[in-house]
Short mmCIF file of C-alpha atoms in Angstrom, two decimals:
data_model
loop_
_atom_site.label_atom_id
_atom_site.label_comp_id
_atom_site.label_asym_id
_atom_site.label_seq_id
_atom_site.Cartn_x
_atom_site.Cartn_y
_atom_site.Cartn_z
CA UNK A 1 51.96 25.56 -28.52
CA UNK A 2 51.61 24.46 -24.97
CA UNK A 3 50.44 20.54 -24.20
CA UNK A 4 46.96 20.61 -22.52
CA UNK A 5 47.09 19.40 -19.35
CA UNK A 6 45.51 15.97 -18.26
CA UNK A 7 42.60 15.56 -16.89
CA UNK A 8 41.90 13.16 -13.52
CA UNK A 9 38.75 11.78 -13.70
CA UNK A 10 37.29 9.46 -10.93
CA UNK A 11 34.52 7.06 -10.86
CA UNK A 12 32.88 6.44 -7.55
CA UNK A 13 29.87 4.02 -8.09
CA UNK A 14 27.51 5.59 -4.86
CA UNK A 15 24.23 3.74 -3.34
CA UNK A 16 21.22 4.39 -5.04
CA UNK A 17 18.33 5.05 -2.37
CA UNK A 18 15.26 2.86 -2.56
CA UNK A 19 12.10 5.08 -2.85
CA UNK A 20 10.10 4.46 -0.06
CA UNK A 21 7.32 3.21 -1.39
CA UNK A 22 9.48 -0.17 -2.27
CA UNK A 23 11.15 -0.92 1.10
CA UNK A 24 10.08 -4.38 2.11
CA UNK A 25 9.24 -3.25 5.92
CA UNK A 26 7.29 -0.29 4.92
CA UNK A 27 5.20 -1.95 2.48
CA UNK A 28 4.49 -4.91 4.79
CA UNK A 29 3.46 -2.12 7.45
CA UNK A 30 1.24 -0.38 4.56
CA UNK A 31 -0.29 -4.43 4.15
CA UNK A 32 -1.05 -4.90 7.58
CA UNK A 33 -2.29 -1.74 8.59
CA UNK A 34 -4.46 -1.57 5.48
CA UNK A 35 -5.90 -5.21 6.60
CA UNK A 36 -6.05 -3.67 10.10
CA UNK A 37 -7.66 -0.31 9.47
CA UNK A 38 -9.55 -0.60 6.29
CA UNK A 39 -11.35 -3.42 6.43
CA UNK A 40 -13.90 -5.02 7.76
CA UNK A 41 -12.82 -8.22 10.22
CA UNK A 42 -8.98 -7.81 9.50
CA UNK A 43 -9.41 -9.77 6.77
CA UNK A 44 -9.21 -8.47 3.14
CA UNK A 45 -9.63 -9.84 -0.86
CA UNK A 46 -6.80 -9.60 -3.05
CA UNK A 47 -9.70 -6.56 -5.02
CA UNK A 48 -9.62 -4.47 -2.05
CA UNK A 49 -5.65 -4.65 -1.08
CA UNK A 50 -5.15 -3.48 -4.11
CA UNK A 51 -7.65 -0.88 -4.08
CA UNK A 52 -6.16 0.26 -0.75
CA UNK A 53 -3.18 0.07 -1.91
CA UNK A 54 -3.56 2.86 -4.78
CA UNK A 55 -4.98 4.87 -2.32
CA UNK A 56 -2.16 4.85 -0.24
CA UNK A 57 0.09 5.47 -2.64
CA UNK A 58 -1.65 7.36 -4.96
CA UNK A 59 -3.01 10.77 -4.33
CA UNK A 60 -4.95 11.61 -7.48
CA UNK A 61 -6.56 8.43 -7.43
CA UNK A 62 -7.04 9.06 -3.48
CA UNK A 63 -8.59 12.14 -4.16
CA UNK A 64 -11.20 11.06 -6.57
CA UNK A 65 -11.94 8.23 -4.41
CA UNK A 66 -12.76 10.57 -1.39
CA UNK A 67 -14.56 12.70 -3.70
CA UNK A 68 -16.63 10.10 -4.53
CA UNK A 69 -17.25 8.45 -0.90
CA UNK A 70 -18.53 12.34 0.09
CA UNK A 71 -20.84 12.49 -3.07
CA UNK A 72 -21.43 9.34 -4.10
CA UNK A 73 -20.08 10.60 -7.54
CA UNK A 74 -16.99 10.58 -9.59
CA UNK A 75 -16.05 12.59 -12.18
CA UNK A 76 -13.93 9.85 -13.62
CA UNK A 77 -13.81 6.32 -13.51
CA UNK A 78 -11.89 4.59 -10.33
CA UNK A 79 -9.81 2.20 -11.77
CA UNK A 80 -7.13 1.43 -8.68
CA UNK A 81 -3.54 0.14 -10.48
CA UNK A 82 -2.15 -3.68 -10.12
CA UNK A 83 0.78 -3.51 -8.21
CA UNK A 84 2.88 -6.89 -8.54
CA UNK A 85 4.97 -5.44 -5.53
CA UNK A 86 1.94 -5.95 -3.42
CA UNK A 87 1.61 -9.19 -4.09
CA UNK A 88 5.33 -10.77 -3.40
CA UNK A 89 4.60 -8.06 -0.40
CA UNK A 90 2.14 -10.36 0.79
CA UNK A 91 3.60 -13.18 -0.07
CA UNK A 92 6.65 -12.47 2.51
CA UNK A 93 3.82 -11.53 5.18
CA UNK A 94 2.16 -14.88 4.88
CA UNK A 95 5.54 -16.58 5.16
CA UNK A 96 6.97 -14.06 8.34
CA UNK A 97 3.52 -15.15 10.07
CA UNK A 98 1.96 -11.53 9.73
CA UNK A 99 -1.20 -12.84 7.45
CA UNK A 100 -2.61 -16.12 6.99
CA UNK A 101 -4.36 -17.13 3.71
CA UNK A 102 -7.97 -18.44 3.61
CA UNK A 103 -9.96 -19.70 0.91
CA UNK A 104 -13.72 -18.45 1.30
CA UNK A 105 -16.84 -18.63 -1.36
CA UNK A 106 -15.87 -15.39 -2.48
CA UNK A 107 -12.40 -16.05 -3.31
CA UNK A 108 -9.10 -15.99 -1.46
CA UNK A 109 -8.45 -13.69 1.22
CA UNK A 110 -5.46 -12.99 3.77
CA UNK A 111 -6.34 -12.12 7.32
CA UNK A 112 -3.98 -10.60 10.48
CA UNK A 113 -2.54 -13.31 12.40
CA UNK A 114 -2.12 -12.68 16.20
CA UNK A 115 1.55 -11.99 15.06
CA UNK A 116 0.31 -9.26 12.58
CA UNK A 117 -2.62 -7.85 14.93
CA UNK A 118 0.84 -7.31 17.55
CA UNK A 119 3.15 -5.83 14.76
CA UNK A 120 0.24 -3.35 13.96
CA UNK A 121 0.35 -2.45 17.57
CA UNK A 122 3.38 -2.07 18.14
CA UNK A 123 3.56 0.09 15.18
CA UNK A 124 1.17 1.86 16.82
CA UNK A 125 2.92 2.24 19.86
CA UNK A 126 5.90 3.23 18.63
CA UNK A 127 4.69 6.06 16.11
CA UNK A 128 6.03 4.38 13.15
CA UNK A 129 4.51 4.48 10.04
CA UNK A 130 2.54 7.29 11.43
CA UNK A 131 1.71 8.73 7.77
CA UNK A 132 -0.03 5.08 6.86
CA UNK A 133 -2.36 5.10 9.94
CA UNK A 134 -3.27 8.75 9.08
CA UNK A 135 -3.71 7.97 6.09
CA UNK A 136 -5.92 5.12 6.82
CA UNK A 137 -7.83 6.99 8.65
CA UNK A 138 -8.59 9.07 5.94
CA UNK A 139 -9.29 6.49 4.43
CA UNK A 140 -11.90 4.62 6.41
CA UNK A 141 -12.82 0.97 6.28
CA UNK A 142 -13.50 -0.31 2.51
CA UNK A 143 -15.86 -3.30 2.19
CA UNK A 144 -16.24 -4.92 -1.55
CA UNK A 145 -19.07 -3.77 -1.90
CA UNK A 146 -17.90 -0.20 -1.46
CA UNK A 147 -15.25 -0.76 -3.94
CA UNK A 148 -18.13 -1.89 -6.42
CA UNK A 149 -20.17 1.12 -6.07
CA UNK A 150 -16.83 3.62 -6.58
CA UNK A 151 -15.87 1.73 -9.76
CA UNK A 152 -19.15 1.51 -11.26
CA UNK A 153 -20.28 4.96 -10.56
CA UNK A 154 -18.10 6.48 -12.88
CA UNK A 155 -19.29 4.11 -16.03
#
């Protein structure tokens, strides 16, 4: 009976790539532009980045949210996800000089800085982050009282 023969085996430990979704300079473009183009003053409530921010990166939820902003119905109830990423997100975009923080009746809200009005723009200008301004777009501007009326009507 012959020996078997031995078997080489290498391990080569390769970079995993970060999903998109969680690069630090996309999701501070998806911020801004979503304080930019989707609300009202470029200035926005914790409530409505976040609701912005399922929309963006959530096309179910998307979908029944444009559904609803065409009808004034929803088949379901709009219940936008928490995303701690978000918020360290704009943490980092308060401390780069992108938003500022202000404390209003209503709550706390971030606004664009003349820093982050100019990154917008120049994202702008550039074509980058094209898919986040169309999707914006789509989108449309989102007040809180908007956000409200979508998460109510489906009760």
């Amino acid at each position: 009976m012959k020996a078997p023969e031995k078997i080489k085996l290498e391990f080569n430990q390769r970079p995993v790539d970060v999903p998109p979704d969680l690069r630090l300079y996309r999701r501070l473009a998806m911020v801004c532009i979503s304080v930019s183009e989707c609300s009202y003053g470029k200035s926005a409530s914790f409530r409505q980045l976040h609701f912005i921010n399922s929309l963006i990166i959530n096309n179910s939820f998307r979908s029944l949210y444009l559904t609803f902003k065409s009808r004034r119905t929803s088949p379901q109830i709009l219940a936008p996800s928490v995303d701690p990423y978000l918020n360290r997100c704009v943490n980092y975009a308060i401390g780069a000089g992108l938003l500022d923080q202000k404390n209003v009746r209503s709550g706390f809200k971030v606004s664009l800085t003349p820093i982050g009005i100019d990154f917008v723009a120049k994202l702008q200008k550039e074509k980058l982050a094209s898919d986040i301004f169309a999707l914006a777009r789509e989108i449309g501007r989102i007040s809180e009282t908007e956000i409200d009326a979508a998460m109510k009507e489906g009760l």
